[in-house]
Amino acid sequence: MNTSPAEALSALSGLQLLRLFQSNPELRPNIGVLLGAELQTVEEGHVVFSIEVRPDHANPLGTVHGGIHATLLDSAMGCAVHSMLGPGIGYGTLEMKLNYLRTIQADAPSRLTATGRVLHLGRSTALAEGQVTDEAGKLIAHGTETCMIYR
């Protein structure tokens, strides 16, 4: 019996799936394509994404929209949790808190990096933290996220 692509992907652990996305960027989820996100690091409990800032990331003031930072952090923290889950186990963001520390001009070439780390993985919830930094390593935003685990 043949399995569908979705069934084949659901047989992978979170870590295996993320590494598949990392080694095959054409498979990355649509939100990654939309933002231009690159999956830099995938380890158990630790994930790093980066993006090149583009003018279409701007808010009306010409700085990178806070939603870009939020999406990057949600991706990094959520995928850090995903990297610790077995095959067929899902997750979703239950709550997220962000602190924005500085702005980035959207029309200047720049790379933002979002790092997510798992602080706690339980049976039904997980806690992760993340940060967005600029090319100089300056902290742009920090966040924490609680994820629900679907078994």
mmCIF file with all atom_site columns, C-alpha atoms in Angstrom:
data_model
loop_
_atom_site.group_PDB
_atom_site.id
_atom_site.type_symbol
_atom_site.label_atom_id
_atom_site.label_alt_id
_atom_site.label_comp_id
_atom_site.label_asym_id
_atom_site.label_entity_id
_atom_site.label_seq_id
_atom_site.pdbx_PDB_ins_code
_atom_site.Cartn_x
_atom_site.Cartn_y
_atom_site.Cartn_z
_atom_site.occupancy
_atom_site.B_iso_or_equiv
_atom_site.pdbx_formal_charge
_atom_site.auth_seq_id
_atom_site.auth_comp_id
_atom_site.auth_asym_id
_atom_site.auth_atom_id
_atom_site.pdbx_PDB_model_num
ATOM 1   C CA . MET A 1 1   ? 0.000  0.000  0.000  1.00 0.00 ? 1   MET A CA 1
ATOM 2   C CA . ASN A 1 2   ? 1.327  3.461  -0.923 1.00 0.00 ? 2   ASN A CA 1
ATOM 3   C CA . THR A 1 3   ? 1.482  6.220  1.657  1.00 0.00 ? 3   THR A CA 1
ATOM 4   C CA . SER A 1 4   ? 0.674  9.847  0.886  1.00 0.00 ? 4   SER A CA 1
ATOM 5   C CA . PRO A 1 5   ? 3.330  12.542 1.344  1.00 0.00 ? 5   PRO A CA 1
ATOM 6   C CA . ALA A 1 6   ? 1.448  13.801 4.431  1.00 0.00 ? 6   ALA A CA 1
ATOM 7   C CA . GLU A 1 7   ? 1.448  10.296 5.952  1.00 0.00 ? 7   GLU A CA 1
ATOM 8   C CA . ALA A 1 8   ? 5.145  9.909  5.232  1.00 0.00 ? 8   ALA A CA 1
ATOM 9   C CA . LEU A 1 9   ? 5.908  13.249 6.919  1.00 0.00 ? 9   LEU A CA 1
ATOM 10  C CA . SER A 1 10  ? 3.760  12.376 9.961  1.00 0.00 ? 10  SER A CA 1
ATOM 11  C CA . ALA A 1 11  ? 5.922  9.278  10.507 1.00 0.00 ? 11  ALA A CA 1
ATOM 12  C CA . LEU A 1 12  ? 8.940  11.528 11.190 1.00 0.00 ? 12  LEU A CA 1
ATOM 13  C CA . SER A 1 13  ? 9.899  12.922 14.572 1.00 0.00 ? 13  SER A CA 1
ATOM 14  C CA . GLY A 1 14  ? 9.877  16.698 14.900 1.00 0.00 ? 14  GLY A CA 1
ATOM 15  C CA . LEU A 1 15  ? 13.672 16.753 14.733 1.00 0.00 ? 15  LEU A CA 1
ATOM 16  C CA . GLN A 1 16  ? 13.682 14.617 11.565 1.00 0.00 ? 16  GLN A CA 1
ATOM 17  C CA . LEU A 1 17  ? 11.025 16.801 9.918  1.00 0.00 ? 17  LEU A CA 1
ATOM 18  C CA . LEU A 1 18  ? 12.856 20.044 10.715 1.00 0.00 ? 18  LEU A CA 1
ATOM 19  C CA . ARG A 1 19  ? 16.117 18.615 9.411  1.00 0.00 ? 19  ARG A CA 1
ATOM 20  C CA . LEU A 1 20  ? 14.287 17.600 6.229  1.00 0.00 ? 20  LEU A CA 1
ATOM 21  C CA . PHE A 1 21  ? 13.086 21.209 5.818  1.00 0.00 ? 21  PHE A CA 1
ATOM 22  C CA . GLN A 1 22  ? 16.611 22.465 6.525  1.00 0.00 ? 22  GLN A CA 1
ATOM 23  C CA . SER A 1 23  ? 18.203 20.245 3.882  1.00 0.00 ? 23  SER A CA 1
ATOM 24  C CA . ASN A 1 24  ? 15.391 20.826 1.347  1.00 0.00 ? 24  ASN A CA 1
ATOM 25  C CA . PRO A 1 25  ? 14.398 24.519 1.502  1.00 0.00 ? 25  PRO A CA 1
ATOM 26  C CA . GLU A 1 26  ? 11.861 23.992 -1.298 1.00 0.00 ? 26  GLU A CA 1
ATOM 27  C CA . LEU A 1 27  ? 9.778  21.978 1.220  1.00 0.00 ? 27  LEU A CA 1
ATOM 28  C CA . ARG A 1 28  ? 9.656  24.735 3.853  1.00 0.00 ? 28  ARG A CA 1
ATOM 29  C CA . PRO A 1 29  ? 6.207  25.809 5.022  1.00 0.00 ? 29  PRO A CA 1
ATOM 30  C CA . ASN A 1 30  ? 4.555  28.746 3.272  1.00 0.00 ? 30  ASN A CA 1
ATOM 31  C CA . ILE A 1 31  ? 5.147  31.196 6.142  1.00 0.00 ? 31  ILE A CA 1
ATOM 32  C CA . GLY A 1 32  ? 8.881  30.605 5.734  1.00 0.00 ? 32  GLY A CA 1
ATOM 33  C CA . VAL A 1 33  ? 8.606  31.335 2.021  1.00 0.00 ? 33  VAL A CA 1
ATOM 34  C CA . LEU A 1 34  ? 6.564  34.485 2.701  1.00 0.00 ? 34  LEU A CA 1
ATOM 35  C CA . LEU A 1 35  ? 9.140  35.899 5.132  1.00 0.00 ? 35  LEU A CA 1
ATOM 36  C CA . GLY A 1 36  ? 12.207 34.531 3.364  1.00 0.00 ? 36  GLY A CA 1
ATOM 37  C CA . ALA A 1 37  ? 13.158 32.630 6.519  1.00 0.00 ? 37  ALA A CA 1
ATOM 38  C CA . GLU A 1 38  ? 16.139 30.303 6.465  1.00 0.00 ? 38  GLU A CA 1
ATOM 39  C CA . LEU A 1 39  ? 16.458 27.462 8.953  1.00 0.00 ? 39  LEU A CA 1
ATOM 40  C CA . GLN A 1 40  ? 20.042 27.831 10.194 1.00 0.00 ? 40  GLN A CA 1
ATOM 41  C CA . THR A 1 41  ? 20.305 25.443 13.148 1.00 0.00 ? 41  THR A CA 1
ATOM 42  C CA . VAL A 1 42  ? 18.231 22.434 14.150 1.00 0.00 ? 42  VAL A CA 1
ATOM 43  C CA . GLU A 1 43  ? 19.161 20.586 17.338 1.00 0.00 ? 43  GLU A CA 1
ATOM 44  C CA . GLU A 1 44  ? 17.022 18.915 19.945 1.00 0.00 ? 44  GLU A CA 1
ATOM 45  C CA . GLY A 1 45  ? 15.420 21.765 21.886 1.00 0.00 ? 45  GLY A CA 1
ATOM 46  C CA . HIS A 1 46  ? 17.245 24.516 19.941 1.00 0.00 ? 46  HIS A CA 1
ATOM 47  C CA . VAL A 1 47  ? 16.325 26.098 16.595 1.00 0.00 ? 47  VAL A CA 1
ATOM 48  C CA . VAL A 1 48  ? 17.664 29.169 14.773 1.00 0.00 ? 48  VAL A CA 1
ATOM 49  C CA . PHE A 1 49  ? 15.998 31.008 11.876 1.00 0.00 ? 49  PHE A CA 1
ATOM 50  C CA . SER A 1 50  ? 17.243 34.077 10.027 1.00 0.00 ? 50  SER A CA 1
ATOM 51  C CA . ILE A 1 51  ? 15.807 36.519 7.500  1.00 0.00 ? 51  ILE A CA 1
ATOM 52  C CA . GLU A 1 52  ? 17.134 39.296 5.321  1.00 0.00 ? 52  GLU A CA 1
ATOM 53  C CA . VAL A 1 53  ? 15.186 42.436 6.146  1.00 0.00 ? 53  VAL A CA 1
ATOM 54  C CA . ARG A 1 54  ? 13.189 43.687 3.152  1.00 0.00 ? 54  ARG A CA 1
ATOM 55  C CA . PRO A 1 55  ? 11.268 46.911 2.540  1.00 0.00 ? 55  PRO A CA 1
ATOM 56  C CA . ASP A 1 56  ? 8.007  44.911 2.520  1.00 0.00 ? 56  ASP A CA 1
ATOM 57  C CA . HIS A 1 57  ? 8.644  44.034 6.201  1.00 0.00 ? 57  HIS A CA 1
ATOM 58  C CA . ALA A 1 58  ? 8.081  47.716 7.088  1.00 0.00 ? 58  ALA A CA 1
ATOM 59  C CA . ASN A 1 59  ? 5.414  49.278 9.240  1.00 0.00 ? 59  ASN A CA 1
ATOM 60  C CA . PRO A 1 60  ? 4.146  52.802 8.354  1.00 0.00 ? 60  PRO A CA 1
ATOM 61  C CA . LEU A 1 61  ? 7.157  54.346 10.151 1.00 0.00 ? 61  LEU A CA 1
ATOM 62  C CA . GLY A 1 62  ? 9.656  52.464 7.972  1.00 0.00 ? 62  GLY A CA 1
ATOM 63  C CA . THR A 1 63  ? 10.907 50.088 10.656 1.00 0.00 ? 63  THR A CA 1
ATOM 64  C CA . VAL A 1 64  ? 10.494 46.310 10.672 1.00 0.00 ? 64  VAL A CA 1
ATOM 65  C CA . HIS A 1 65  ? 6.930  45.534 11.762 1.00 0.00 ? 65  HIS A CA 1
ATOM 66  C CA . GLY A 1 66  ? 6.614  43.914 15.181 1.00 0.00 ? 66  GLY A CA 1
ATOM 67  C CA . GLY A 1 67  ? 4.636  41.109 13.578 1.00 0.00 ? 67  GLY A CA 1
ATOM 68  C CA . ILE A 1 68  ? 7.771  40.057 11.686 1.00 0.00 ? 68  ILE A CA 1
ATOM 69  C CA . HIS A 1 69  ? 9.658  39.716 14.967 1.00 0.00 ? 69  HIS A CA 1
ATOM 70  C CA . ALA A 1 70  ? 6.680  37.907 16.512 1.00 0.00 ? 70  ALA A CA 1
ATOM 71  C CA . THR A 1 71  ? 6.435  35.469 13.611 1.00 0.00 ? 71  THR A CA 1
ATOM 72  C CA . LEU A 1 72  ? 10.168 34.772 13.731 1.00 0.00 ? 72  LEU A CA 1
ATOM 73  C CA . LEU A 1 73  ? 10.030 34.171 17.481 1.00 0.00 ? 73  LEU A CA 1
ATOM 74  C CA . ASP A 1 74  ? 6.895  32.023 17.248 1.00 0.00 ? 74  ASP A CA 1
ATOM 75  C CA . SER A 1 75  ? 8.621  29.940 14.570 1.00 0.00 ? 75  SER A CA 1
ATOM 76  C CA . ALA A 1 76  ? 11.896 29.574 16.489 1.00 0.00 ? 76  ALA A CA 1
ATOM 77  C CA . MET A 1 77  ? 10.303 28.802 19.857 1.00 0.00 ? 77  MET A CA 1
ATOM 78  C CA . GLY A 1 78  ? 7.600  26.536 18.437 1.00 0.00 ? 78  GLY A CA 1
ATOM 79  C CA . CYS A 1 79  ? 10.055 24.615 16.263 1.00 0.00 ? 79  CYS A CA 1
ATOM 80  C CA . ALA A 1 80  ? 12.394 24.214 19.249 1.00 0.00 ? 80  ALA A CA 1
ATOM 81  C CA . VAL A 1 81  ? 9.495  22.457 20.982 1.00 0.00 ? 81  VAL A CA 1
ATOM 82  C CA . HIS A 1 82  ? 8.694  20.485 17.809 1.00 0.00 ? 82  HIS A CA 1
ATOM 83  C CA . SER A 1 83  ? 12.307 19.259 17.690 1.00 0.00 ? 83  SER A CA 1
ATOM 84  C CA . MET A 1 84  ? 11.693 17.364 20.924 1.00 0.00 ? 84  MET A CA 1
ATOM 85  C CA . LEU A 1 85  ? 8.462  15.628 19.874 1.00 0.00 ? 85  LEU A CA 1
ATOM 86  C CA . GLY A 1 86  ? 8.118  12.116 18.526 1.00 0.00 ? 86  GLY A CA 1
ATOM 87  C CA . PRO A 1 87  ? 6.342  11.009 15.350 1.00 0.00 ? 87  PRO A CA 1
ATOM 88  C CA . GLY A 1 88  ? 2.659  11.861 15.205 1.00 0.00 ? 88  GLY A CA 1
ATOM 89  C CA . ILE A 1 89  ? 2.834  14.288 18.151 1.00 0.00 ? 89  ILE A CA 1
ATOM 90  C CA . GLY A 1 90  ? 1.806  17.841 17.360 1.00 0.00 ? 90  GLY A CA 1
ATOM 91  C CA . TYR A 1 91  ? 1.935  21.197 19.080 1.00 0.00 ? 91  TYR A CA 1
ATOM 92  C CA . GLY A 1 92  ? 0.399  24.647 18.873 1.00 0.00 ? 92  GLY A CA 1
ATOM 93  C CA . THR A 1 93  ? 1.038  28.014 20.445 1.00 0.00 ? 93  THR A CA 1
ATOM 94  C CA . LEU A 1 94  ? -1.071 28.464 23.561 1.00 0.00 ? 94  LEU A CA 1
ATOM 95  C CA . GLU A 1 95  ? 0.333  31.852 24.592 1.00 0.00 ? 95  GLU A CA 1
ATOM 96  C CA . MET A 1 96  ? 3.239  34.094 23.698 1.00 0.00 ? 96  MET A CA 1
ATOM 97  C CA . LYS A 1 97  ? 4.739  37.150 25.389 1.00 0.00 ? 97  LYS A CA 1
ATOM 98  C CA . LEU A 1 98  ? 7.177  39.468 23.624 1.00 0.00 ? 98  LEU A CA 1
ATOM 99  C CA . ASN A 1 99  ? 9.343  42.397 24.635 1.00 0.00 ? 99  ASN A CA 1
ATOM 100 C CA . TYR A 1 100 ? 10.562 44.704 21.874 1.00 0.00 ? 100 TYR A CA 1
ATOM 101 C CA . LEU A 1 101 ? 13.822 46.485 22.717 1.00 0.00 ? 101 LEU A CA 1
ATOM 102 C CA . ARG A 1 102 ? 14.847 48.391 19.581 1.00 0.00 ? 102 ARG A CA 1
ATOM 103 C CA . THR A 1 103 ? 13.767 49.065 16.030 1.00 0.00 ? 103 THR A CA 1
ATOM 104 C CA . ILE A 1 104 ? 15.389 48.100 12.746 1.00 0.00 ? 104 ILE A CA 1
ATOM 105 C CA . GLN A 1 105 ? 15.033 50.163 9.555  1.00 0.00 ? 105 GLN A CA 1
ATOM 106 C CA . ALA A 1 106 ? 13.310 48.064 6.908  1.00 0.00 ? 106 ALA A CA 1
ATOM 107 C CA . ASP A 1 107 ? 15.024 49.766 3.959  1.00 0.00 ? 107 ASP A CA 1
ATOM 108 C CA . ALA A 1 108 ? 18.605 49.071 5.120  1.00 0.00 ? 108 ALA A CA 1
ATOM 109 C CA . PRO A 1 109 ? 20.223 45.703 4.318  1.00 0.00 ? 109 PRO A CA 1
ATOM 110 C CA . SER A 1 110 ? 20.253 43.704 7.523  1.00 0.00 ? 110 SER A CA 1
ATOM 111 C CA . ARG A 1 111 ? 19.892 40.127 8.744  1.00 0.00 ? 111 ARG A CA 1
ATOM 112 C CA . LEU A 1 112 ? 17.794 39.237 11.775 1.00 0.00 ? 112 LEU A CA 1
ATOM 113 C CA . THR A 1 113 ? 18.348 35.989 13.638 1.00 0.00 ? 113 THR A CA 1
ATOM 114 C CA . ALA A 1 114 ? 15.755 34.323 15.879 1.00 0.00 ? 114 ALA A CA 1
ATOM 115 C CA . THR A 1 115 ? 16.861 31.683 18.357 1.00 0.00 ? 115 THR A CA 1
ATOM 116 C CA . GLY A 1 116 ? 14.448 29.428 20.245 1.00 0.00 ? 116 GLY A CA 1
ATOM 117 C CA . ARG A 1 117 ? 15.216 27.128 23.173 1.00 0.00 ? 117 ARG A CA 1
ATOM 118 C CA . VAL A 1 118 ? 13.020 24.778 25.159 1.00 0.00 ? 118 VAL A CA 1
ATOM 119 C CA . LEU A 1 119 ? 12.983 25.468 28.882 1.00 0.00 ? 119 LEU A CA 1
ATOM 120 C CA . HIS A 1 120 ? 10.518 22.727 29.854 1.00 0.00 ? 120 HIS A CA 1
ATOM 121 C CA . LEU A 1 121 ? 8.784  19.906 28.008 1.00 0.00 ? 121 LEU A CA 1
ATOM 122 C CA . GLY A 1 122 ? 5.891  18.282 29.816 1.00 0.00 ? 122 GLY A CA 1
ATOM 123 C CA . ARG A 1 123 ? 3.217  15.815 28.769 1.00 0.00 ? 123 ARG A CA 1
ATOM 124 C CA . SER A 1 124 ? 0.637  18.417 27.719 1.00 0.00 ? 124 SER A CA 1
ATOM 125 C CA . THR A 1 125 ? 2.544  21.725 27.592 1.00 0.00 ? 125 THR A CA 1
ATOM 126 C CA . ALA A 1 126 ? 6.008  23.049 26.827 1.00 0.00 ? 126 ALA A CA 1
ATOM 127 C CA . LEU A 1 127 ? 7.742  26.323 27.644 1.00 0.00 ? 127 LEU A CA 1
ATOM 128 C CA . ALA A 1 128 ? 10.275 27.956 25.318 1.00 0.00 ? 128 ALA A CA 1
ATOM 129 C CA . GLU A 1 129 ? 12.162 31.232 25.180 1.00 0.00 ? 129 GLU A CA 1
ATOM 130 C CA . GLY A 1 130 ? 13.586 33.102 22.233 1.00 0.00 ? 130 GLY A CA 1
ATOM 131 C CA . GLN A 1 131 ? 15.375 36.169 21.080 1.00 0.00 ? 131 GLN A CA 1
ATOM 132 C CA . VAL A 1 132 ? 15.817 38.153 17.902 1.00 0.00 ? 132 VAL A CA 1
ATOM 133 C CA . THR A 1 133 ? 19.217 39.749 17.328 1.00 0.00 ? 133 THR A CA 1
ATOM 134 C CA . ASP A 1 134 ? 20.658 41.897 14.585 1.00 0.00 ? 134 ASP A CA 1
ATOM 135 C CA . GLU A 1 135 ? 23.902 41.294 12.681 1.00 0.00 ? 135 GLU A CA 1
ATOM 136 C CA . ALA A 1 136 ? 25.922 42.941 15.452 1.00 0.00 ? 136 ALA A CA 1
ATOM 137 C CA . GLY A 1 137 ? 24.379 40.600 18.030 1.00 0.00 ? 137 GLY A CA 1
ATOM 138 C CA . LYS A 1 138 ? 22.253 43.352 19.611 1.00 0.00 ? 138 LYS A CA 1
ATOM 139 C CA . LEU A 1 139 ? 19.048 42.121 21.202 1.00 0.00 ? 139 LEU A CA 1
ATOM 140 C CA . ILE A 1 140 ? 16.014 43.376 19.251 1.00 0.00 ? 140 ILE A CA 1
ATOM 141 C CA . ALA A 1 141 ? 13.231 41.355 20.888 1.00 0.00 ? 141 ALA A CA 1
ATOM 142 C CA . HIS A 1 142 ? 12.827 38.641 23.531 1.00 0.00 ? 142 HIS A CA 1
ATOM 143 C CA . GLY A 1 143 ? 9.922  36.313 24.153 1.00 0.00 ? 143 GLY A CA 1
ATOM 144 C CA . THR A 1 144 ? 8.528  33.308 25.927 1.00 0.00 ? 144 THR A CA 1
ATOM 145 C CA . GLU A 1 145 ? 5.961  30.869 24.618 1.00 0.00 ? 145 GLU A CA 1
ATOM 146 C CA . THR A 1 146 ? 3.784  28.141 26.030 1.00 0.00 ? 146 THR A CA 1
ATOM 147 C CA . CYS A 1 147 ? 2.845  25.404 23.576 1.00 0.00 ? 147 CYS A CA 1
ATOM 148 C CA . MET A 1 148 ? 0.143  22.774 23.972 1.00 0.00 ? 148 MET A CA 1
ATOM 149 C CA . ILE A 1 149 ? 1.171  19.259 23.038 1.00 0.00 ? 149 ILE A CA 1
ATOM 150 C CA . TYR A 1 150 ? -1.259 17.076 21.025 1.00 0.00 ? 150 TYR A CA 1
ATOM 151 C CA . ARG A 1 151 ? -0.826 13.371 21.637 1.00 0.00 ? 151 ARG A CA 1
#
